mmCIF file of C-alpha atoms and ligand atoms in Angstrom:
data_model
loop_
_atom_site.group_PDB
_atom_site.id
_atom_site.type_symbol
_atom_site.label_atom_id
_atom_site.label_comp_id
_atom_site.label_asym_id
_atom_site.label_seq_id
_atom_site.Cartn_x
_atom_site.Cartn_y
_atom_site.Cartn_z
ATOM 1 C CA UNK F 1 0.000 0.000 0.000
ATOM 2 C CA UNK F 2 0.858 3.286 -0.744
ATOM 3 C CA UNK F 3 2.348 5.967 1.656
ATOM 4 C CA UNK F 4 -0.533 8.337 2.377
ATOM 5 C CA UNK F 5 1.587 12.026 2.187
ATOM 6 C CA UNK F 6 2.632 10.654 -1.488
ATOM 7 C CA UNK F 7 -0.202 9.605 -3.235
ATOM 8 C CA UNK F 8 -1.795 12.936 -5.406
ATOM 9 C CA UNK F 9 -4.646 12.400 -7.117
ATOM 10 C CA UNK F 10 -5.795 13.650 -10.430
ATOM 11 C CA UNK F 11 -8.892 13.947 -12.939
ATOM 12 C CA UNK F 12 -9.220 14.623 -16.793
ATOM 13 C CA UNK F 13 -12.573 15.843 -17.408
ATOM 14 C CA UNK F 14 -13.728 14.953 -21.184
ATOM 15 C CA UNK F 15 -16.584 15.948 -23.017
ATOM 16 C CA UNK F 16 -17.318 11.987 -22.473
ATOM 17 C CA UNK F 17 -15.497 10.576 -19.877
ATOM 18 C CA UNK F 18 -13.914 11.138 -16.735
ATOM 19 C CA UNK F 19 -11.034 9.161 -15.777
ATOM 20 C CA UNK F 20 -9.044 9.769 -12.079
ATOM 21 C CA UNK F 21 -5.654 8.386 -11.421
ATOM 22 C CA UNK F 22 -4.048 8.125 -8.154
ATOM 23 C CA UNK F 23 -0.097 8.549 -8.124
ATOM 24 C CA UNK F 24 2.470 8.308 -5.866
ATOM 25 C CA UNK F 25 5.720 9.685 -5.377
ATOM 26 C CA UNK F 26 7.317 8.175 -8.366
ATOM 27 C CA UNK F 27 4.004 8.926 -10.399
ATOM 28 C CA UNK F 28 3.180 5.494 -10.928
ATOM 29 C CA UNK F 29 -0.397 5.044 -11.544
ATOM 30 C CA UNK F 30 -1.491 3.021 -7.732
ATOM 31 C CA UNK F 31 -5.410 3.633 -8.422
ATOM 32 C CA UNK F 32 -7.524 4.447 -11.579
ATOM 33 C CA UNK F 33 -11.215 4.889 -11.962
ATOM 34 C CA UNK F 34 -13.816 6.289 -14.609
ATOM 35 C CA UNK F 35 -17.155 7.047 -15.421
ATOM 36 C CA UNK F 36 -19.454 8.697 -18.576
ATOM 37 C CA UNK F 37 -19.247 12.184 -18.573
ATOM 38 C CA UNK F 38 -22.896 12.629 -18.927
ATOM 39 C CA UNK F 39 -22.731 16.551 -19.430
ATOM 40 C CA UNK F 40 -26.578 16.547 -20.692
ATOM 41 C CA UNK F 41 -27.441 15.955 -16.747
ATOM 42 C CA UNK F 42 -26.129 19.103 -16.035
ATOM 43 C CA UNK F 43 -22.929 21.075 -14.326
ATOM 44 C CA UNK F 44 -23.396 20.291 -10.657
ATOM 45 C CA UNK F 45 -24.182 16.597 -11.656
ATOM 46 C CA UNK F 46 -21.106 16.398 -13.670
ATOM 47 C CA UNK F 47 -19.381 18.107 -10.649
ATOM 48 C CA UNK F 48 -20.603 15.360 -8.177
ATOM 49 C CA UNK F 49 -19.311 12.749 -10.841
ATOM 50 C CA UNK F 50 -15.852 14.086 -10.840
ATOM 51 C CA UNK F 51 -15.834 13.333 -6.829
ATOM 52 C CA UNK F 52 -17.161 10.151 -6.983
ATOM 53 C CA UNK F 53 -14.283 8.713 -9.603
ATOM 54 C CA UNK F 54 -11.574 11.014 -7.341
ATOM 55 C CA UNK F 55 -12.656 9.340 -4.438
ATOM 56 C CA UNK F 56 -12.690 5.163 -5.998
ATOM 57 C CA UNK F 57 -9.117 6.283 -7.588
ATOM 58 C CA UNK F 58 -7.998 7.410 -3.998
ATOM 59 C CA UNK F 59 -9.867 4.145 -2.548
ATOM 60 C CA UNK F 60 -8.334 1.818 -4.948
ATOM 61 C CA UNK F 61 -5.099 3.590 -4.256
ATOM 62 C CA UNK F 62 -5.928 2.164 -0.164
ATOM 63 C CA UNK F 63 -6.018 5.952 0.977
ATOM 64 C CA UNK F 64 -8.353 7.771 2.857
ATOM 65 C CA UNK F 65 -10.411 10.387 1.436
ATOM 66 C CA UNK F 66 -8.920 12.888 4.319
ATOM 67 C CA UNK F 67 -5.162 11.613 3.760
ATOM 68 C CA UNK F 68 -5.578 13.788 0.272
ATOM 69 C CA UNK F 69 -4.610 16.758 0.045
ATOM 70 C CA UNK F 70 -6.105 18.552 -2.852
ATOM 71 C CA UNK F 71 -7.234 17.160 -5.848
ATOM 72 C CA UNK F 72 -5.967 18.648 -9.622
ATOM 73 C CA UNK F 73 -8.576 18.711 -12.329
ATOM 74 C CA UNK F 74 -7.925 19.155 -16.137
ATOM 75 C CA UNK F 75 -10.693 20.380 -18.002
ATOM 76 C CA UNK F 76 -11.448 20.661 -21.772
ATOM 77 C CA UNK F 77 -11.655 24.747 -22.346
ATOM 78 C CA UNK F 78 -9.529 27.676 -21.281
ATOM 79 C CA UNK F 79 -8.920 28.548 -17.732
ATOM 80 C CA UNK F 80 -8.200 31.348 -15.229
ATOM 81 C CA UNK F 81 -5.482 28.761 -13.671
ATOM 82 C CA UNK F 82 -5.519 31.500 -10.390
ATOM 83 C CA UNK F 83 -8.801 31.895 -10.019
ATOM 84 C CA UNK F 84 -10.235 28.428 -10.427
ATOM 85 C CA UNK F 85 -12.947 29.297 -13.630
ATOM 86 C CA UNK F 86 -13.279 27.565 -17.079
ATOM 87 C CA UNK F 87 -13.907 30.276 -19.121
ATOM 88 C CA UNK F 88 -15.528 28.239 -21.916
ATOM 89 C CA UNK F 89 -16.149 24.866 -22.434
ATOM 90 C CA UNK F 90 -18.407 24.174 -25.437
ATOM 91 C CA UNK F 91 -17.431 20.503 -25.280
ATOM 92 C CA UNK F 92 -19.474 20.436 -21.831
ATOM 93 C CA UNK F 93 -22.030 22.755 -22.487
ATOM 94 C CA UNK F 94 -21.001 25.816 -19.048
ATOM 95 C CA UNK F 95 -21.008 28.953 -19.104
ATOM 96 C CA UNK F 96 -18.014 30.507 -17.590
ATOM 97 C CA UNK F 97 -17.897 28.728 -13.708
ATOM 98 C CA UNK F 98 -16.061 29.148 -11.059
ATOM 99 C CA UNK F 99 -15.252 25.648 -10.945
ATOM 100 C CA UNK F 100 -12.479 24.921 -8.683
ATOM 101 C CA UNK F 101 -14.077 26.212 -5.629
ATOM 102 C CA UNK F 102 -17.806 24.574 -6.787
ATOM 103 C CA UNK F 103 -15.959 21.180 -6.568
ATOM 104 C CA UNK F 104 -14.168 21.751 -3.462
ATOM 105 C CA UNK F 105 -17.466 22.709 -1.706
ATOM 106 C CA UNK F 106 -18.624 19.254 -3.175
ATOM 107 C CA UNK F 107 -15.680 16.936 -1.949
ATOM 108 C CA UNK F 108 -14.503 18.813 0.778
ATOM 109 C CA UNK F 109 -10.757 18.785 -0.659
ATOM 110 C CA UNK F 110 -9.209 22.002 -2.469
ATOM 111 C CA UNK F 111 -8.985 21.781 -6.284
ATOM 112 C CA UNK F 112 -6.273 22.745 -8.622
ATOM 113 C CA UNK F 113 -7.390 23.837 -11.836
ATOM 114 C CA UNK F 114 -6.166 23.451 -15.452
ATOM 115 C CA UNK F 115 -7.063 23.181 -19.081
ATOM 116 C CA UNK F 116 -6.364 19.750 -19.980
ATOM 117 C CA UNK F 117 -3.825 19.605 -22.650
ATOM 118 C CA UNK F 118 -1.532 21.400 -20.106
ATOM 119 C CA UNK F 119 -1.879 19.087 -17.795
ATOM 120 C CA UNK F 120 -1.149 17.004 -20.502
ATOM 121 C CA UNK F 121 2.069 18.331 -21.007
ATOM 122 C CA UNK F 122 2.758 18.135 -17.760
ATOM 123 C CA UNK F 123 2.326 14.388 -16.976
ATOM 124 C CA UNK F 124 4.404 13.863 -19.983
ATOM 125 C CA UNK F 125 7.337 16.427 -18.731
ATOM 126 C CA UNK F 126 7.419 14.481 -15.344
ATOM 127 C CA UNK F 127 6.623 11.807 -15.695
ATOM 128 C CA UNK F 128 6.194 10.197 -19.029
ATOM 129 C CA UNK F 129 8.574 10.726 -22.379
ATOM 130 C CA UNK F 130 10.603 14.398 -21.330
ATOM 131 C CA UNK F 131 10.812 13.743 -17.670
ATOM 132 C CA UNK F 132 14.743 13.593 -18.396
ATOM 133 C CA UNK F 133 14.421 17.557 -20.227
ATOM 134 C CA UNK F 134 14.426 20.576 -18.134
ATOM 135 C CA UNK F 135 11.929 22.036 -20.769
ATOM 136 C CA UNK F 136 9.385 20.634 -23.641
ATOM 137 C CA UNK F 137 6.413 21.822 -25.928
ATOM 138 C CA UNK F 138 3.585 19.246 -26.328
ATOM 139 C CA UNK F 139 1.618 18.962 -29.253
ATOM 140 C CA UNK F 140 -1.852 17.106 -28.847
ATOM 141 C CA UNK F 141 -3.119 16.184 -32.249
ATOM 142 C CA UNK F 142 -6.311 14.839 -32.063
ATOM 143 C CA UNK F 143 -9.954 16.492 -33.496
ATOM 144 C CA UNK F 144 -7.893 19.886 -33.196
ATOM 145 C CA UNK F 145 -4.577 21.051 -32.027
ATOM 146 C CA UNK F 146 -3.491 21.714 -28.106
ATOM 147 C CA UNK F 147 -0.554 22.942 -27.237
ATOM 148 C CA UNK F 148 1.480 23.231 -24.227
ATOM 149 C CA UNK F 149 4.864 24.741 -22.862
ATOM 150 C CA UNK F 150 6.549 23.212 -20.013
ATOM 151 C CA UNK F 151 9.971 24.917 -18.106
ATOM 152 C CA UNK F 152 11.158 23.077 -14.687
ATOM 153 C CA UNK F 153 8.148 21.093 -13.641
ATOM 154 C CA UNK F 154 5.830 24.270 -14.646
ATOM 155 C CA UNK F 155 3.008 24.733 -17.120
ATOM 156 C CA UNK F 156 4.048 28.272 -18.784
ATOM 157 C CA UNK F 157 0.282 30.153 -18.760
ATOM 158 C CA UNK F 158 1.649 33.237 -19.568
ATOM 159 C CA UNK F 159 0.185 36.593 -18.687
ATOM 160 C CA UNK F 160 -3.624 35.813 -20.060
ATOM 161 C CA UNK F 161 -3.406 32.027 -20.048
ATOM 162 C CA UNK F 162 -2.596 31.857 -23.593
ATOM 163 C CA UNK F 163 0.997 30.247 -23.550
ATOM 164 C CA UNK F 164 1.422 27.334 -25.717
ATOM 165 C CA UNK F 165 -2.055 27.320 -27.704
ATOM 166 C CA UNK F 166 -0.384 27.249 -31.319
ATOM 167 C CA UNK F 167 -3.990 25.928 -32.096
ATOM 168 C CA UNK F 168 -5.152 29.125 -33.000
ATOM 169 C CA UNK F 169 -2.203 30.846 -34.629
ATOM 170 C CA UNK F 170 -3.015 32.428 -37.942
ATOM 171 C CA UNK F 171 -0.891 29.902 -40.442
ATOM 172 C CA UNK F 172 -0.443 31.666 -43.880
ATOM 173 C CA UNK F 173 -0.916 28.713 -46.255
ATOM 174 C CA UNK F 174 -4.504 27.925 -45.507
ATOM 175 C CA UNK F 175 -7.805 29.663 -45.222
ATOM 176 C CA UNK F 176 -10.517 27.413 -44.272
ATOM 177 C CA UNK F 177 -13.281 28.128 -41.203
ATOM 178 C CA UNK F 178 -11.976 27.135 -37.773
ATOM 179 C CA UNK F 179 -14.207 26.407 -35.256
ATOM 180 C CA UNK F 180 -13.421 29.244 -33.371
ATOM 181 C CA UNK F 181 -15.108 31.318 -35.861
ATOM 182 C CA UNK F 182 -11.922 32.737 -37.501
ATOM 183 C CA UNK F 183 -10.459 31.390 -40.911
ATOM 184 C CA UNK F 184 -7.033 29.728 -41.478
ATOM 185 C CA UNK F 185 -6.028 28.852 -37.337
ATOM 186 C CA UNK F 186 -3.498 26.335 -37.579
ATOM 187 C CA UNK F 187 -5.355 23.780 -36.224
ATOM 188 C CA UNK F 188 -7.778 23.836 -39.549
ATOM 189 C CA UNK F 189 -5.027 21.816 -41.170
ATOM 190 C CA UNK F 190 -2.420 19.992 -38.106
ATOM 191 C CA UNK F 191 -5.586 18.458 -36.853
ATOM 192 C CA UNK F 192 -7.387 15.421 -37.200
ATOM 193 C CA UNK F 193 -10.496 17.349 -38.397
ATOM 194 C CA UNK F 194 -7.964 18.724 -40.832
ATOM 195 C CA UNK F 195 -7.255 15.897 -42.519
ATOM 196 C CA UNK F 196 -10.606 15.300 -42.715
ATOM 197 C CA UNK F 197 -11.314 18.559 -44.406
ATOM 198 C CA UNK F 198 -8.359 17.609 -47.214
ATOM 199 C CA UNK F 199 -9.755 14.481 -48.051
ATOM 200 C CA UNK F 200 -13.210 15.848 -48.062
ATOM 201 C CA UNK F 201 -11.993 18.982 -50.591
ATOM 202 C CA UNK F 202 -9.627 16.056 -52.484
ATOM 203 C CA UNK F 203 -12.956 13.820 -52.920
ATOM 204 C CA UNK F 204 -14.974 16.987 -54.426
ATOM 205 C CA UNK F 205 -12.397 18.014 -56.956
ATOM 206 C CA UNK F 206 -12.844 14.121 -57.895
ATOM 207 C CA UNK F 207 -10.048 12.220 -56.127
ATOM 208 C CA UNK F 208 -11.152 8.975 -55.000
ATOM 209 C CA UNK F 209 -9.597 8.519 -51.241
ATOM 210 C CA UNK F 210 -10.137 5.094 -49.611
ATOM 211 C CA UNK F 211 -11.692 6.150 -46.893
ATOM 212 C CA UNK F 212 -14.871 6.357 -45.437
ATOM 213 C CA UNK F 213 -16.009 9.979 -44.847
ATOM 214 C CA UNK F 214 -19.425 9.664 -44.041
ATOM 215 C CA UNK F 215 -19.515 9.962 -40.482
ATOM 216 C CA UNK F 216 -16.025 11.206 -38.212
ATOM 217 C CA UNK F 217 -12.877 10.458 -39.095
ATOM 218 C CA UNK F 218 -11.163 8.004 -36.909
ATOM 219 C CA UNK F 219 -7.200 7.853 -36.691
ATOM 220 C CA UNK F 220 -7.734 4.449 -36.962
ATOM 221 C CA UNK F 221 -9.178 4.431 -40.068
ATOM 222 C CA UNK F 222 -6.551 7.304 -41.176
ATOM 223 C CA UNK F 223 -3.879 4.316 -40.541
ATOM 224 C CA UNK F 224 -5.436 1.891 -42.372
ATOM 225 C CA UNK F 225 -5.845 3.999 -45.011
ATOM 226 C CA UNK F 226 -2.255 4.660 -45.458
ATOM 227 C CA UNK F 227 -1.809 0.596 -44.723
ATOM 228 C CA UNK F 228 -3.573 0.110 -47.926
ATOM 229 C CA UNK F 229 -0.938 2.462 -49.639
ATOM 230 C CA UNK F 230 -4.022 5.366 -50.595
ATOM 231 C CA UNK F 231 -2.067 8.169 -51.919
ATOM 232 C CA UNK F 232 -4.791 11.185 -51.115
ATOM 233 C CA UNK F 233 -5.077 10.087 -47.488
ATOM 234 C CA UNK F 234 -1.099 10.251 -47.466
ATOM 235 C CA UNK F 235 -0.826 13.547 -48.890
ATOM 236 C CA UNK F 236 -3.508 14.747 -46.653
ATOM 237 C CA UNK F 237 -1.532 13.220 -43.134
ATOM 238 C CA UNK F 238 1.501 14.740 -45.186
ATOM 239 C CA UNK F 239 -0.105 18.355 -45.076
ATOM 240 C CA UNK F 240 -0.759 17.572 -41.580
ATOM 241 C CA UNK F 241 2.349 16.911 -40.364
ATOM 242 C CA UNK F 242 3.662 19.730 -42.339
ATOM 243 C CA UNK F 243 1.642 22.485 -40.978
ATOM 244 C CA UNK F 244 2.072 21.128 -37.199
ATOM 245 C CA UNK F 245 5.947 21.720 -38.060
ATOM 246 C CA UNK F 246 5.657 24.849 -39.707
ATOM 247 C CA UNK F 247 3.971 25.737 -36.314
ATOM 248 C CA UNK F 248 6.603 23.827 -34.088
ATOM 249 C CA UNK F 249 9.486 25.868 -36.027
ATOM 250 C CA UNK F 250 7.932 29.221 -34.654
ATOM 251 C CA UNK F 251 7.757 27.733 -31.046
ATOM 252 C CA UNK F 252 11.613 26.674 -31.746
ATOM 253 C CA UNK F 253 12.111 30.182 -32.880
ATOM 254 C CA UNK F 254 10.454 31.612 -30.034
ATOM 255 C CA UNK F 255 11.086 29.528 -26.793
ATOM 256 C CA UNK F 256 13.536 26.918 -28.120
ATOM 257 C CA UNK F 257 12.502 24.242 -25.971
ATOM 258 C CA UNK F 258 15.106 20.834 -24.720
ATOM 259 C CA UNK F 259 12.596 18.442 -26.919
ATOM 260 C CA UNK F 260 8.663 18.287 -28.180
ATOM 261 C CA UNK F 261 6.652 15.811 -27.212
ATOM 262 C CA UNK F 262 3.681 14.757 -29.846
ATOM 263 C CA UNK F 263 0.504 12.920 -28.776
ATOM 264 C CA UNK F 264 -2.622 12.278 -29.075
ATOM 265 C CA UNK F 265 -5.190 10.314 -31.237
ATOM 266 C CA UNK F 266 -3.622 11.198 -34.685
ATOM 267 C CA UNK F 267 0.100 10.762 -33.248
ATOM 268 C CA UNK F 268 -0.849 7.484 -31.279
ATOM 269 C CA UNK F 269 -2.349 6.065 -34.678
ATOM 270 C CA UNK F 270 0.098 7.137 -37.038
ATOM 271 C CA UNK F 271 3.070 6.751 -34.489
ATOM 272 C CA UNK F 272 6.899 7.210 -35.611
ATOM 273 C CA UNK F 273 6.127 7.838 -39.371
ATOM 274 C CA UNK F 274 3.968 10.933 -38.613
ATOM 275 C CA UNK F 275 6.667 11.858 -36.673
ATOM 276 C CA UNK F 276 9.367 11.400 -39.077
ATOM 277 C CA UNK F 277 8.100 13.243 -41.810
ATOM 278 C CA UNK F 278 7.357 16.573 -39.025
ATOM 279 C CA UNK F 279 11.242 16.210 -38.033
ATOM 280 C CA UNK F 280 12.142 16.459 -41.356
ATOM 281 C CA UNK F 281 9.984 19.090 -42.297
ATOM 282 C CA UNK F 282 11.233 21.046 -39.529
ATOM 283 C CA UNK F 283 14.752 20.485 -40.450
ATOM 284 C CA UNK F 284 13.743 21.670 -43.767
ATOM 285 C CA UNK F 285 11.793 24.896 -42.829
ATOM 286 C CA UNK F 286 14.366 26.018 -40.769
ATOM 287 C CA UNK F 287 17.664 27.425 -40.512
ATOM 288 C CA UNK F 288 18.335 26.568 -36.730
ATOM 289 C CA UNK F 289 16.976 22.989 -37.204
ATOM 290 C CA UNK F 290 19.127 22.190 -40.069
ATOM 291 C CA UNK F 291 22.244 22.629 -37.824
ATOM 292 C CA UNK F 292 21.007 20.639 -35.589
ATOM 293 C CA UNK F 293 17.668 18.194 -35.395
ATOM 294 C CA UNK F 294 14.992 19.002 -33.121
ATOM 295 C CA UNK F 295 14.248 16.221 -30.450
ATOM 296 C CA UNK F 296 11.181 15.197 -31.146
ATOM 297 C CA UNK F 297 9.365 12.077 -28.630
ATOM 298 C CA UNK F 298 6.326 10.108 -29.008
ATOM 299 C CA UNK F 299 3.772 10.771 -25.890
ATOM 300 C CA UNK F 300 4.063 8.160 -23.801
ATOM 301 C CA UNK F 301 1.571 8.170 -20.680
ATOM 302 C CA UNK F 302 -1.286 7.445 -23.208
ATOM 303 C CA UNK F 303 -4.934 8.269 -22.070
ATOM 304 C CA UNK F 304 -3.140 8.680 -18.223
ATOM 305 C CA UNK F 305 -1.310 12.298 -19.438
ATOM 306 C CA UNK F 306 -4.049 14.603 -18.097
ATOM 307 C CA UNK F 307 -4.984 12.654 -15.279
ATOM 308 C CA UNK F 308 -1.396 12.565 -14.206
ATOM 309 C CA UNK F 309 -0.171 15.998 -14.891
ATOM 310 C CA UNK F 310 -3.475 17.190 -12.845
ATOM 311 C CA UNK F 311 -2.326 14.682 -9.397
ATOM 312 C CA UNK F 312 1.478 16.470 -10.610
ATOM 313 C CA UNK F 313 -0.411 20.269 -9.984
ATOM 314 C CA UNK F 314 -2.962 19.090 -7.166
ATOM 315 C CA UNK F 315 1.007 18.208 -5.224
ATOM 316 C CA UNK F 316 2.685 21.564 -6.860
ATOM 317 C CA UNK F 317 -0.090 24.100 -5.049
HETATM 318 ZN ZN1 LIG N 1 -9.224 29.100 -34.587
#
């Protein structure tokens, strides 16, 4: 059983889950539990959710609801990290709420928050594939683009909490509708729903992709795609990749981070290859990376990142 004063415990709220993990000292994963997200019930259902997974990850863990100190909790939207309030969170359905201290009237424990992809990065700068670097930049492909910035065990916010969200920077080679309501954000291409969006434009000018795009786009079915050797759906990951380094050069050029770390759905389904061809695009796009490679690392803490960055803040407050 776990030492009581070690064990942190964190929670990545998603739009359809929510999955707890309890960690101790060494941040291995000593209790795990998760339910359905169930937003349509409501905030202060959803709230009371989140407390009941804490407390079976704590339970599982063999530690006392009381023995923990505070509880970190990654959410899917922006965040006033000092004040505790998502400040939107579409994939829930809130309004801007205050909810760190809402929870901790709920559970009785004091709640760190965070938007989840930095938590993201965190888990994977302690713990998972840069714990060795004093500094990384996490990219989170999945339906869009996240971004985070982590310098000495620290999630850089910056001064209005937008540090690290390359999502939304203005890329000058495309010019489609993001869903932020402005055209040509990065994340319109380096995204999952950007590949989407290519194949879908490819199949209208009469390209014949082999690949379902009826319903959402699955990375799965983005890999087997390329499996079969379909050249549109491999210029269209191609694109991808390119745009996320064309974005990862300015970062370089900016904050020139020890490594980046690349995850989610997109990177865990297209693994080392995606990654390849973004190294050598950087390389390529760049006059610092051609003297010498950037370090690039696969994500490595899986579906665990948020959940394990947020127990890494709940122990940092
Ligand atoms: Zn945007």
């Amino acid at each position: 059983m776990a030492k009581r004063s070690e064990v942190r415990v964190g929670v990545d709220l998603g739009g359809t889950k929510i999955h707890a993990v309890a960690i101790d000292g060494d941040g291995r994963v000593v209790g795990a539990a998760r339910q359905a997200t169930q937003s349509d019930q409501g905030y202060r259902a959803v709230l009371e959710r989140v407390g009941e997974v804490a407390r079976s990850a704590a339970d599982e863990a063999g530690v006392k609801w009381k023995a923990v100190e505070a509880i970190g909790l990654g959410v899917p939207g922006p965040v006033d990290a000092k004040r505790g309030v998502i400040l939107m969170a579409p994939n829930l359905g809130w309004e801007p709420s205050p909810v760190a201290a809402d929870l901790a009237a709920i559970i009785g424990r004091p709640v760190v928050l965070g938007n989840d992809v930095n938590f993201g990065g965190l888990g994977e700068a302690t713990y998972g594939c840069a714990r060795d670097q004093a500094s990384a930049f996490m990219a989170f492909v999945g339906t869009g683009l996240g971004g985070a910035f982590v310098r000495k065990g620290k999630v850089v916010n910056g001064a209005h909490g937008y540090g690290g969200e390359i999502g939304h920077l203005p890329a000058p080679f495309d010019d489609a509708k993001c869903g932020c309501s402005r055209q040509g954000c990065l994340e319109t291409t380096a995204s999952r729903g950007g590949i989407a969006r290519l194949l879908r434009e490819a199949a209208a000018r009469g390209a014949k992709p082999r690949i379902d795009l009826s319903g959402g786009l699955r990375s799965s079915a983005i890999r087997a795609a390329l499996d079969q050797g379909c050249g549109v759906t491999r210029g269209a990951v191609e694109r991808c990749a390119d745009a996320l380094a064309w974005g990862l050069v300015v970062v370089a050029h900016v904050v020139d981070p020890d490594c980046f770390v690349l995850g989610g759905g997109v990177v865990e389904g297209l693994g080392g290859s995606f990654l390849q061809r973004v190294a050598k695009t950087m390389a390529a796009g760049s006059a610092l990376h051609a003297r010498s490679a950037p370090d690039l690392r696969l994500a490595e803490l899986g579906d665990d990142a948020v959940a394990v960055g947020a127990a890494v803040a709940a122990g940092g407050r």
